PDB file of C-alpha atoms and ligand atoms in Angstrom:
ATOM      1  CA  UNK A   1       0.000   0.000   0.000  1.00 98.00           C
ATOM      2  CA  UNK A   2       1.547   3.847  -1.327  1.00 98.00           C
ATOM      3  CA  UNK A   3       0.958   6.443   1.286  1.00 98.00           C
ATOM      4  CA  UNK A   4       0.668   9.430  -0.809  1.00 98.00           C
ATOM      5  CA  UNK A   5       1.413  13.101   0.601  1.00 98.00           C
ATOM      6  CA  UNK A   6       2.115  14.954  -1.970  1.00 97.00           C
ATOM      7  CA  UNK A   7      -0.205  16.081  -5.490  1.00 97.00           C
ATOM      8  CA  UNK A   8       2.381  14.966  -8.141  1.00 97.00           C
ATOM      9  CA  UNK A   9       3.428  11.414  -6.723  1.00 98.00           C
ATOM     10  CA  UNK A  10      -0.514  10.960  -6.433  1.00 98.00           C
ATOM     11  CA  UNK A  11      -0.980  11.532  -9.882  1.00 97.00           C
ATOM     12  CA  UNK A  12       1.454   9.437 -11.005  1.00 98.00           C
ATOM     13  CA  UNK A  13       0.041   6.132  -8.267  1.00 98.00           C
ATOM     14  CA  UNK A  14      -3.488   6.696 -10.067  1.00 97.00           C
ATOM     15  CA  UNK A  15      -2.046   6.716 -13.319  1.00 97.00           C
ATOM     16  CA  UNK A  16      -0.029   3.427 -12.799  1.00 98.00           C
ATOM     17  CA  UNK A  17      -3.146   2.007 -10.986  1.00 98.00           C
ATOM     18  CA  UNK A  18      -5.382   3.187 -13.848  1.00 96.00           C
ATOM     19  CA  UNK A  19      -3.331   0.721 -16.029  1.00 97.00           C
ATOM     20  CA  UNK A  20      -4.929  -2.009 -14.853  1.00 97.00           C
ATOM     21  CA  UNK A  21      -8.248  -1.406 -13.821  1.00 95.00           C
ATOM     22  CA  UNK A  22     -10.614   1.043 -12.313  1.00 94.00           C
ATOM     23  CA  UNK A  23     -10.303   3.543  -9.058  1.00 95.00           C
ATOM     24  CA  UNK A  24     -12.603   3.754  -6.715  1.00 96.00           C
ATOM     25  CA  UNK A  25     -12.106   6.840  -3.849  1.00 97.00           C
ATOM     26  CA  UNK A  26     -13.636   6.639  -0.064  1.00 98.00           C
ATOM     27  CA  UNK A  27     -12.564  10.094   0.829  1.00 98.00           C
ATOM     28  CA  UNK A  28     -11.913  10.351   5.147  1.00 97.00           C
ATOM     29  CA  UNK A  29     -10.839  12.396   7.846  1.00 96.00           C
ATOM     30  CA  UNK A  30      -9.371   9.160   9.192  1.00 95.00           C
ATOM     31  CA  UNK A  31      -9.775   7.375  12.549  1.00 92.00           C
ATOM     32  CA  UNK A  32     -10.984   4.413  10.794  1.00 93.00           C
ATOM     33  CA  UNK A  33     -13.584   2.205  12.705  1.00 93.00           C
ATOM     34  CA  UNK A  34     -16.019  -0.122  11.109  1.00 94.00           C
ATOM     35  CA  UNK A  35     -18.254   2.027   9.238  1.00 94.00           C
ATOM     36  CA  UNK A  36     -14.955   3.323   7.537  1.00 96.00           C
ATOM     37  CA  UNK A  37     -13.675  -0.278   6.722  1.00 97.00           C
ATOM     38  CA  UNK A  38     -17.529  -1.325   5.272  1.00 97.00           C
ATOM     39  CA  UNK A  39     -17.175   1.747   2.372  1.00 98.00           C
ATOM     40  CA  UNK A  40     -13.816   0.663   1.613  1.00 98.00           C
ATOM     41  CA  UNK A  41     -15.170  -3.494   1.127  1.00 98.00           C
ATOM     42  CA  UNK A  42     -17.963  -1.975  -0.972  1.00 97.00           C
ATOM     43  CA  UNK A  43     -15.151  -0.180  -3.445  1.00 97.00           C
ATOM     44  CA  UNK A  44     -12.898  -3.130  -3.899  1.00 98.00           C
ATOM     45  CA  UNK A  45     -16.554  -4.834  -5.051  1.00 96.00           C
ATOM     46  CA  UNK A  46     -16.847  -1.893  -7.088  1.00 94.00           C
ATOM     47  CA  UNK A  47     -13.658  -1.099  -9.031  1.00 95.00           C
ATOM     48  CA  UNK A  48      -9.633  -2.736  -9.176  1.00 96.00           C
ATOM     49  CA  UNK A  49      -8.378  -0.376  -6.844  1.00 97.00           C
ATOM     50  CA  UNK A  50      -9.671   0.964  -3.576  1.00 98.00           C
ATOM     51  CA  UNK A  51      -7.900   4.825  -2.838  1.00 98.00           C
ATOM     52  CA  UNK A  52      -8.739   6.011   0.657  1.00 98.00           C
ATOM     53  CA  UNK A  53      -8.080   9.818   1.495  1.00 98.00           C
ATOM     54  CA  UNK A  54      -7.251  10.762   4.847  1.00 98.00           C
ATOM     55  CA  UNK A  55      -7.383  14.876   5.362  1.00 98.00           C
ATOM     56  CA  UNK A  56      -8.939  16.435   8.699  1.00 97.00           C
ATOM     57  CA  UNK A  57     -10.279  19.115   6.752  1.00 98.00           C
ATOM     58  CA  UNK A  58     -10.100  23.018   8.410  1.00 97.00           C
ATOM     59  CA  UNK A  59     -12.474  23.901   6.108  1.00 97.00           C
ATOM     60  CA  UNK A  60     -15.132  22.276   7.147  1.00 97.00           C
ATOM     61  CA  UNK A  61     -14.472  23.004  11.065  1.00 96.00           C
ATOM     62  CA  UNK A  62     -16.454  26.124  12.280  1.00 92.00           C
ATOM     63  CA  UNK A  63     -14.595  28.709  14.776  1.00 88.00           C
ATOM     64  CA  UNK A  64     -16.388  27.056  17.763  1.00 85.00           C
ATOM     65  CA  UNK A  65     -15.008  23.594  16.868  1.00 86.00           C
ATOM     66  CA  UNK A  66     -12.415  21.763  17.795  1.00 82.00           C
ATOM     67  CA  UNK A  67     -10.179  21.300  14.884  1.00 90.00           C
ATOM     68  CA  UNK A  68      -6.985  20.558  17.177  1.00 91.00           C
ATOM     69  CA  UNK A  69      -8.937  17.744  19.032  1.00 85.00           C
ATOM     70  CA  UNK A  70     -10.133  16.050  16.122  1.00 88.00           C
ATOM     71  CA  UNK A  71      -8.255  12.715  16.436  1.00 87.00           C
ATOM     72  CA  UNK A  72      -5.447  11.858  14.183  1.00 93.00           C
ATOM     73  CA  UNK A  73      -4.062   8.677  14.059  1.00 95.00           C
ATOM     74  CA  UNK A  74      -2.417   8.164  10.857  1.00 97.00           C
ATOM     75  CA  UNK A  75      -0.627   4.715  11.147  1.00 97.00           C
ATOM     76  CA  UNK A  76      -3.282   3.090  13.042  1.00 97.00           C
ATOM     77  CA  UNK A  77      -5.266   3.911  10.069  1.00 98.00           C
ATOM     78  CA  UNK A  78      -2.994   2.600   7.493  1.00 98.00           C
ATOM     79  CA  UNK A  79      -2.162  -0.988   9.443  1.00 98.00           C
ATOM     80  CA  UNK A  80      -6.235  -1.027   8.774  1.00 98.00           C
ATOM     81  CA  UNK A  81      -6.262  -0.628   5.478  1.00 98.00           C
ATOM     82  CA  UNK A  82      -3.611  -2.483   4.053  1.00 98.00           C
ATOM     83  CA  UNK A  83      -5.207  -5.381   5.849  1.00 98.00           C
ATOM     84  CA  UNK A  84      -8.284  -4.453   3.594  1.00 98.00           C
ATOM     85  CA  UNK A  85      -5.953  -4.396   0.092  1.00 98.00           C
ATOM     86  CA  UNK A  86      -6.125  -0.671  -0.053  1.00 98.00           C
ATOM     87  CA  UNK A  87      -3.625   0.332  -3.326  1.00 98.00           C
ATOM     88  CA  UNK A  88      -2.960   3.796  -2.124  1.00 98.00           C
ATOM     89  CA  UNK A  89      -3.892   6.383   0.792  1.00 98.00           C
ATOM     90  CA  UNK A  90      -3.869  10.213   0.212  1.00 98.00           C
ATOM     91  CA  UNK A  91      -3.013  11.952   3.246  1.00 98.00           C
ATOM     92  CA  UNK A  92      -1.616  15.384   1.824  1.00 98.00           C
ATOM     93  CA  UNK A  93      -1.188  17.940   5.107  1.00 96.00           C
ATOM     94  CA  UNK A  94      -3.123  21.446   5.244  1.00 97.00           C
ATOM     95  CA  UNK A  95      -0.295  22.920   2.916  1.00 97.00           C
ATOM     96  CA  UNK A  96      -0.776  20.212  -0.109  1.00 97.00           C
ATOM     97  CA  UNK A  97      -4.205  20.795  -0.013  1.00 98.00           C
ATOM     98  CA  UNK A  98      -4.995  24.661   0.360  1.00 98.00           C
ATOM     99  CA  UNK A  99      -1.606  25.889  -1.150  1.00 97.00           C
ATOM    100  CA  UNK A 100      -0.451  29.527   0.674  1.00 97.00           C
ATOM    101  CA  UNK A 101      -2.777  31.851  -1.682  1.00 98.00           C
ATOM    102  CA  UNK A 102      -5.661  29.558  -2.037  1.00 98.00           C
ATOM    103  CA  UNK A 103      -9.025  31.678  -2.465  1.00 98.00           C
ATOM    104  CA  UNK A 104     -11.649  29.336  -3.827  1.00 98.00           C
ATOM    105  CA  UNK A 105     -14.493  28.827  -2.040  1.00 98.00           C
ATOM    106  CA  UNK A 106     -17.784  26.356  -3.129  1.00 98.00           C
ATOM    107  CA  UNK A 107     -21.053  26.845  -1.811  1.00 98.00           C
ATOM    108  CA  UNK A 108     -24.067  24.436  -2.765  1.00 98.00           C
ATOM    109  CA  UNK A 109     -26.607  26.910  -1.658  1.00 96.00           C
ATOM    110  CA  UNK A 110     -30.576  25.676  -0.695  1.00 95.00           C
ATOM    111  CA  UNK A 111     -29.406  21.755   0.012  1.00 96.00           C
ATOM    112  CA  UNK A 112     -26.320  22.971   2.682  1.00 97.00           C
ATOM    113  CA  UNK A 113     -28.599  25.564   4.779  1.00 96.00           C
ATOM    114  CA  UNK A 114     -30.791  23.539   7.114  1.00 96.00           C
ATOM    115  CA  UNK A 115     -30.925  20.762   9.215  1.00 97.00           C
ATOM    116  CA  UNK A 116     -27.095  20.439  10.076  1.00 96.00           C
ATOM    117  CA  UNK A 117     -26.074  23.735   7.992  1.00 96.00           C
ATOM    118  CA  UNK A 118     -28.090  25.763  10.078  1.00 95.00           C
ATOM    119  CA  UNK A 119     -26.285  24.489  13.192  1.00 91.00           C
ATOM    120  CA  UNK A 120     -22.931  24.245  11.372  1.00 93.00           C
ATOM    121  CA  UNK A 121     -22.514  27.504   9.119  1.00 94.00           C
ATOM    122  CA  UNK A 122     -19.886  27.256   6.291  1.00 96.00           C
ATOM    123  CA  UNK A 123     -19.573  23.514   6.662  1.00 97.00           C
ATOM    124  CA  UNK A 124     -20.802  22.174   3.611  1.00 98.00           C
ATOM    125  CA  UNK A 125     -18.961  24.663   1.810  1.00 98.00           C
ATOM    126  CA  UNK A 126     -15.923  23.112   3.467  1.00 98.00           C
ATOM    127  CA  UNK A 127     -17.309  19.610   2.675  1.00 98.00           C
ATOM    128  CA  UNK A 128     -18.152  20.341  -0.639  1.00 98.00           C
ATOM    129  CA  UNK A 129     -14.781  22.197  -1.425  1.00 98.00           C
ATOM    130  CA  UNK A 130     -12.718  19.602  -0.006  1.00 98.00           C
ATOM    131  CA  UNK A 131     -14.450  16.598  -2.139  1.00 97.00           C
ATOM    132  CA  UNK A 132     -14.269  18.443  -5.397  1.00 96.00           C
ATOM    133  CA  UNK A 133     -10.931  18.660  -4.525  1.00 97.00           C
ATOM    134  CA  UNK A 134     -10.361  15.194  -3.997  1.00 97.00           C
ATOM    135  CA  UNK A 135     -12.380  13.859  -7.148  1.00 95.00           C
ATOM    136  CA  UNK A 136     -10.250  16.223  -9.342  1.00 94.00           C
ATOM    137  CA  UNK A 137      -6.981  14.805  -7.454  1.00 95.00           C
ATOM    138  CA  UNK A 138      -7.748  11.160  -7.483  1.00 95.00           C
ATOM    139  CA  UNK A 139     -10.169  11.721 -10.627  1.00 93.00           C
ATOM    140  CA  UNK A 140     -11.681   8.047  -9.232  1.00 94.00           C
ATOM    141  CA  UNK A 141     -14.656   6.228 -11.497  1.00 93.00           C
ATOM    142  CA  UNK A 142     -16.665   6.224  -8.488  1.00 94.00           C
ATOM    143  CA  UNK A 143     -16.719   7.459  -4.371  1.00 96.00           C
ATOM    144  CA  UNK A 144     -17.909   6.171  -1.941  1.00 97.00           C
ATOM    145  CA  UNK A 145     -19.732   8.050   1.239  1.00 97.00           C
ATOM    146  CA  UNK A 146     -21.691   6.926   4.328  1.00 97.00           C
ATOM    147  CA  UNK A 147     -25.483   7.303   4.517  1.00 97.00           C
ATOM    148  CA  UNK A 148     -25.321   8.293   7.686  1.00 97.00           C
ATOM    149  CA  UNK A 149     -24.054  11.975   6.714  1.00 97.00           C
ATOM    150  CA  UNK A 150     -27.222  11.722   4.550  1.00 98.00           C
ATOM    151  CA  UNK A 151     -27.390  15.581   4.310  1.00 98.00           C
ATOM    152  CA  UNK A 152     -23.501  15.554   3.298  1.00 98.00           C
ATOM    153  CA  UNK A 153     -24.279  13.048   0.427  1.00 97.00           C
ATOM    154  CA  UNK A 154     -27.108  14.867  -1.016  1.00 96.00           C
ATOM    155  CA  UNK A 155     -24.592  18.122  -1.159  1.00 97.00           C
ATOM    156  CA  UNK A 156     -21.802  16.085  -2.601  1.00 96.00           C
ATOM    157  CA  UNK A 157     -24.532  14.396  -5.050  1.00 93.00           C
ATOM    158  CA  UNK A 158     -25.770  18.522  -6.065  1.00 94.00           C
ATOM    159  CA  UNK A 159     -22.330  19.734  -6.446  1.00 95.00           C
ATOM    160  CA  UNK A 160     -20.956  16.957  -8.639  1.00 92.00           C
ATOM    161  CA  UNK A 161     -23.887  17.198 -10.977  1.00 90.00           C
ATOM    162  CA  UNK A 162     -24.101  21.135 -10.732  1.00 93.00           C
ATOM    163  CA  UNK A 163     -20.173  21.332 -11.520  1.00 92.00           C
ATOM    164  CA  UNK A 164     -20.357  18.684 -14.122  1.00 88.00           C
ATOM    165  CA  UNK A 165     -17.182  16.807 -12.614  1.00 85.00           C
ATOM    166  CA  UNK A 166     -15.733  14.050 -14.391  1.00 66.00           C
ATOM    167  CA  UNK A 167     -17.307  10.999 -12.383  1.00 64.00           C
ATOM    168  CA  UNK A 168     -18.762   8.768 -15.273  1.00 55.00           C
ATOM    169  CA  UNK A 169     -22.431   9.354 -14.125  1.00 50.00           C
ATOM    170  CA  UNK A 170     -23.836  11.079 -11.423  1.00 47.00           C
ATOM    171  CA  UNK A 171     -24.708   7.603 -10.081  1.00 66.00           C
ATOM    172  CA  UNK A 172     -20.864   7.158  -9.502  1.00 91.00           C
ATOM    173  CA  UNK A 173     -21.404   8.692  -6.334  1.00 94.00           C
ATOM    174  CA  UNK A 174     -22.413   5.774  -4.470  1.00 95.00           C
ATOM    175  CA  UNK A 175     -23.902   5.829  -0.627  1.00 96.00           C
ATOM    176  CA  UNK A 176     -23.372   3.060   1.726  1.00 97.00           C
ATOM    177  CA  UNK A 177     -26.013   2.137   4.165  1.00 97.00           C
ATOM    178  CA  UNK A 178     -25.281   2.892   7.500  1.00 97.00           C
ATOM    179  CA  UNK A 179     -23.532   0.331   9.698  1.00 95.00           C
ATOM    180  CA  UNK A 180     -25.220  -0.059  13.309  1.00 96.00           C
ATOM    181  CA  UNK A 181     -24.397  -1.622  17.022  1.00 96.00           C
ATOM    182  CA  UNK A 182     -26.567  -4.450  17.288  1.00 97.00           C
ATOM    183  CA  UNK A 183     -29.073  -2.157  19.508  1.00 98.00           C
ATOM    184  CA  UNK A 184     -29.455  -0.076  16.430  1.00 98.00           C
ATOM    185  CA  UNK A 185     -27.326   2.876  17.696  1.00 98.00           C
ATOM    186  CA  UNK A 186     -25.096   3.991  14.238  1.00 97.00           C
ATOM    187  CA  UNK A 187     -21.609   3.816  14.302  1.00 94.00           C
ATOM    188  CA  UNK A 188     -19.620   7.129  14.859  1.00 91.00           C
ATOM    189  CA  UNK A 189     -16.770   8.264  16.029  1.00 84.00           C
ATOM    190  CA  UNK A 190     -18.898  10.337  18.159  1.00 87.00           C
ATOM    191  CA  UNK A 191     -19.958   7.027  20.221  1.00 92.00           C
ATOM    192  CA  UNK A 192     -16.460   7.389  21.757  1.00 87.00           C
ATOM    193  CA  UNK A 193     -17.375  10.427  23.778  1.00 88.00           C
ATOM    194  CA  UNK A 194     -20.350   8.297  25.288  1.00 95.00           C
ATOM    195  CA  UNK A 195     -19.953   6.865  28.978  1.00 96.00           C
ATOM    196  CA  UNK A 196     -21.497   3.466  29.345  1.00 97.00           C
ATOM    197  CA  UNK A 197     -25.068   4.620  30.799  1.00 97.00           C
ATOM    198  CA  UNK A 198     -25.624   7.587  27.789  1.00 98.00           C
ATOM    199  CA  UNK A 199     -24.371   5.052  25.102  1.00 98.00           C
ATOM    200  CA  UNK A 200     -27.222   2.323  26.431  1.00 98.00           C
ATOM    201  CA  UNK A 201     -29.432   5.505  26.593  1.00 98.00           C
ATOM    202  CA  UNK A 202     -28.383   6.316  23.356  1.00 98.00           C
ATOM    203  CA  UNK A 203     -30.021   3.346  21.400  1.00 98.00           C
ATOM    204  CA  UNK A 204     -33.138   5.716  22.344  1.00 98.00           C
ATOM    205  CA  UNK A 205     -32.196   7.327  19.099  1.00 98.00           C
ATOM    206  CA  UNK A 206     -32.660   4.551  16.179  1.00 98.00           C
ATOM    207  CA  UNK A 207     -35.645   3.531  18.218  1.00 98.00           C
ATOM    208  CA  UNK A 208     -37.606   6.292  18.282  1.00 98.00           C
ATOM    209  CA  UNK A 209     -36.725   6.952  14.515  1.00 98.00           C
ATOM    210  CA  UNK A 210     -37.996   3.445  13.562  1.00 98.00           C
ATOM    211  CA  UNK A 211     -41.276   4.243  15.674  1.00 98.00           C
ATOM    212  CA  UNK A 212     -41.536   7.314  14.138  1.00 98.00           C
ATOM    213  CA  UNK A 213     -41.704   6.148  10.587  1.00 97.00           C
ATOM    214  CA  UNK A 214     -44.197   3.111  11.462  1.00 97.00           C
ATOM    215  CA  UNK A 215     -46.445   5.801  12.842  1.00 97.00           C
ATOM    216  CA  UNK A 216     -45.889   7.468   9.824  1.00 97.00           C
ATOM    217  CA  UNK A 217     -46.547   4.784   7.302  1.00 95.00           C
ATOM    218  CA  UNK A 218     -49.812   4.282   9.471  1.00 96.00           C
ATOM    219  CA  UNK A 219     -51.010   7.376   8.357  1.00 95.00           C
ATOM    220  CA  UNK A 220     -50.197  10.188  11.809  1.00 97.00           C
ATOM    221  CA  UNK A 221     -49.832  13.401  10.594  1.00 97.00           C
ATOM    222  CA  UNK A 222     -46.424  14.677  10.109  1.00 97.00           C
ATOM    223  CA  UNK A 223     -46.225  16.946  12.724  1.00 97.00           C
ATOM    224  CA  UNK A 224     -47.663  15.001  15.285  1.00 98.00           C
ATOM    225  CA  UNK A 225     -45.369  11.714  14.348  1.00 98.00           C
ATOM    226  CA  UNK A 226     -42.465  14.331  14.610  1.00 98.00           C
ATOM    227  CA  UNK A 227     -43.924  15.696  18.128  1.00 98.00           C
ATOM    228  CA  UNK A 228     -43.987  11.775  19.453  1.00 98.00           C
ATOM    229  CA  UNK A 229     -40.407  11.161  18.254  1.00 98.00           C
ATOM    230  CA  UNK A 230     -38.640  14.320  19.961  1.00 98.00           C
ATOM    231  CA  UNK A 231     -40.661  13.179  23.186  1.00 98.00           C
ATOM    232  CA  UNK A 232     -39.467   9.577  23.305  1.00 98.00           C
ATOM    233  CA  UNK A 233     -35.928  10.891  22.380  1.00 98.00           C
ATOM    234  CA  UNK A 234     -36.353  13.284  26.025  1.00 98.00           C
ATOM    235  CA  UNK A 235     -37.981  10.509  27.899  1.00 98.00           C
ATOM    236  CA  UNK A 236     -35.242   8.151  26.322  1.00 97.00           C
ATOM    237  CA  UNK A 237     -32.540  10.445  27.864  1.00 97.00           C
ATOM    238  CA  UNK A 238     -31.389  13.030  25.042  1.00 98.00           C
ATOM    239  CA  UNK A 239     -31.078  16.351  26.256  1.00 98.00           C
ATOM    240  CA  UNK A 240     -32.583  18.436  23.474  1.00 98.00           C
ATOM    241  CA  UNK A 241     -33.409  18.087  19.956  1.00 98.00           C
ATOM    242  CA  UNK A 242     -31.596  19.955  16.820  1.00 97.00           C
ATOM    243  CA  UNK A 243     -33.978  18.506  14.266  1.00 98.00           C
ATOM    244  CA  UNK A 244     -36.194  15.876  13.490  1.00 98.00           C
ATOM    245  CA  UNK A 245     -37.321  16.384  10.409  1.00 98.00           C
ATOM    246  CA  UNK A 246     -39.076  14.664   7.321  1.00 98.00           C
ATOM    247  CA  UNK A 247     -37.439  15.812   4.095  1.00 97.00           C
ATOM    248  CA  UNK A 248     -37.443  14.923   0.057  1.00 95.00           C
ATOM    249  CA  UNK A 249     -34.222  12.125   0.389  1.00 95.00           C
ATOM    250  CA  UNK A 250     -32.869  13.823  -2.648  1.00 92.00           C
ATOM    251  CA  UNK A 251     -33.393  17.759  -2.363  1.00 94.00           C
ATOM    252  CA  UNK A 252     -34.122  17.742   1.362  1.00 96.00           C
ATOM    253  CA  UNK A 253     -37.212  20.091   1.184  1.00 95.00           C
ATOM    254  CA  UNK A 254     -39.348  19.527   4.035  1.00 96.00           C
ATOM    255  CA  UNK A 255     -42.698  17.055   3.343  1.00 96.00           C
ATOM    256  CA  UNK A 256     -45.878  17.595   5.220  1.00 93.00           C
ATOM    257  CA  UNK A 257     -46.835  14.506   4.327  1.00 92.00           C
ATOM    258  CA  UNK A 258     -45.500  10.976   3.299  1.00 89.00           C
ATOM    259  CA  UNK A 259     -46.173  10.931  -0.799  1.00 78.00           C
ATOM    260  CA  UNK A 260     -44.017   8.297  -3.037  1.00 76.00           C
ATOM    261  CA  UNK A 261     -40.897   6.330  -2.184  1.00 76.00           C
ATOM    262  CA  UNK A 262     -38.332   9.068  -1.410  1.00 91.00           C
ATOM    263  CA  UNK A 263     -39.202  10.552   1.981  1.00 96.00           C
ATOM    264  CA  UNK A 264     -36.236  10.473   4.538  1.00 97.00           C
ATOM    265  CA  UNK A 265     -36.479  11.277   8.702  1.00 98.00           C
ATOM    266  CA  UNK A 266     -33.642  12.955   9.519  1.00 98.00           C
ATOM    267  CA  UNK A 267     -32.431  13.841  13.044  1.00 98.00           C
ATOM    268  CA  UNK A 268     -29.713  15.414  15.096  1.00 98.00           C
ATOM    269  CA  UNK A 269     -30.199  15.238  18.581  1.00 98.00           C
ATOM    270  CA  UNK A 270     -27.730  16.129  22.006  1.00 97.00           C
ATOM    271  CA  UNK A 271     -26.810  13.640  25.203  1.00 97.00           C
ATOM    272  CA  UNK A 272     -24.927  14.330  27.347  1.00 95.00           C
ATOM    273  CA  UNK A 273     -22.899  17.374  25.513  1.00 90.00           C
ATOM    274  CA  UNK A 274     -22.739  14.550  22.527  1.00 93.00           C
ATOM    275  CA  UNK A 275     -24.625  15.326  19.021  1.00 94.00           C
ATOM    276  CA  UNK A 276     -25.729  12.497  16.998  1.00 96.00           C
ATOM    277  CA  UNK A 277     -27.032  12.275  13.862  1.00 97.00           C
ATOM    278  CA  UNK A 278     -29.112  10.096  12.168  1.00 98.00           C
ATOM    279  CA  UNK A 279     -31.672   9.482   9.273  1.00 98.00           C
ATOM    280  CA  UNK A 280     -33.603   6.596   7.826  1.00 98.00           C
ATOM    281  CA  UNK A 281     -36.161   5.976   4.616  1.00 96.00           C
ATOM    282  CA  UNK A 282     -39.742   6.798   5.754  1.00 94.00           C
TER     283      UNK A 282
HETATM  284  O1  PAF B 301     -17.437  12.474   6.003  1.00 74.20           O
HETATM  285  C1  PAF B 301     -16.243  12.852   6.129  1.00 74.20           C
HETATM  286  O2  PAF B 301     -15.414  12.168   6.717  1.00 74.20           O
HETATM  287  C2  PAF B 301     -15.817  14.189   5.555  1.00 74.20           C
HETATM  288  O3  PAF B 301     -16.832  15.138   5.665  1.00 74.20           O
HETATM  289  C3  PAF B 301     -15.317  14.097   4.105  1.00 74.20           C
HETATM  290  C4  PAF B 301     -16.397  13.644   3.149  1.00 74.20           C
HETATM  291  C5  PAF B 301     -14.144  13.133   4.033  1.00 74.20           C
HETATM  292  C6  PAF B 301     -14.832  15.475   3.626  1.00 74.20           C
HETATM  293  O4  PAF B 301     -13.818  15.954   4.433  1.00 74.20           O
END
């Protein structure tokens, strides 16, 4: 496995790589756990050569976050993926990727503003940056990206399309369902910041999402299957509520009611100083 810090070398890995087969990019921010590990098993089904990125990304880090603590754990990572037949890992430093002078800036405007936008200003514009970035870098035949960031994908999906970046198809951009504990909770990193009584408490979260969108599907208005879920997340334990929150899956408008195949519940929700996110079909 190539670990790759610099733009030149990188173009010359995917080049050699390209020679025999096809590239497929799972762009990071590193500290690999499962979820990680599942995107890069879907890519090696996928294409000839799995890339993995690894940049913690300023950009996408608002002034009130902790960029510094982020963790960063480079050769951990790496053991993990060469054990999974990664060809190549991209870990350029702040300097490789926004060169002294850099001034470009993209915002996907409408998709990026709500839900976790509104809590997080300027991140998808970091997010969004950042990928394009990495697709023009790697120039991969397909990415992969976790479902659990649904709001990400959908912004990654908008900007790829809007910018007309050479992916084959739009549907290069592949999500991967999310990966779960066996109570249901999804995996993040976040989960680490959990002691043992708020991460039992936290299972509160899937659950009250899957009750939601039963309640849903039985016909409960929208509001009032939103008003149940926020109280069983506060009798469950969760401190407050960012958003809950039935949306289009693809444009993320909000629905007042459940029409076709392509509604999505989407939540963020606090425990104990801990934010979690998560969505699922309705
Ligand atoms: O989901 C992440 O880890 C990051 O937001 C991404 C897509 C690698 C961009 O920095």
């Amino acid at each position: 496995m190539q670990i790759i810090r610099q733009i030149d070398p990188l173009r010359a890995a995917v080049a050699a790589l390209r020679q025999s087969g096809s590239v497929a990019l799972v762009p990071t921010m590193g500290a690999m756990h499962e979820g990680h590990l599942t995107l890069v098993r879907e890519a090696a089904k996928r294409a000839a050569h799995v890339a993995v990125s690894i940049f913690v990304n300023p950009r996408q880090f608002g002034a009130n976050e902790d960029l510094d603590a982020y963790p960063r754990q480079l050769e951990r990572d790496c053991v993990l993926l060469d054990r999974e037949g990664v060809a190549l890992v991209w870990a350029p430093d702040a300097a490789a990727m926004y060169p002294a002078g850099y001034a470009t800036n993209i915002a996907v405007s409408g998709i990026s503003d709500g839900l976790c936008g509104a809590a997080r200003p300027g991140h998808f514009d970091g997010v969004a940056t950042v990928v394009c970035k990495l697709f023009n870098q790697v120039r991969p035949d397909t990415a992969l990206f976790g479902e659990k960031d649904w709001q990400q994908l959908a912004v990654i999906r908008r900007m790829a399309r809007d910018l007309d970046l050479i992916l084959p198809a739009v549907n290069a951009i592949i999500g991967v369902p999310t990966v779960r504990e066996a109570d249901g909770l999804a995996l993040s990193s976040r989960n680490a910041y959990l002691s043992a009584d708020l991460r039992a408490r936290a299972a509160a979260l899937p659950r009250a999402m899957q009750r939601a969108a039963a309640r849903l599907r039985d016909g409960v208005p929208v509001a009032v299957a939103l008003a149940g879920l926020a109280q069983d997340l506060l009798e469950g334990g969760f401190d407050s509520i960012d958003y809950a929150e039935l949306v289009d899956a693809e444009t993320l408008v909000p629905l007042d009611a459940l029409t076709g195949n392509s509604a999505r519940l989407l939540v963020a929700a606090r425990i104990g100083g801990t934010r979690l996110i998560d969505n699922i079909p309705a």
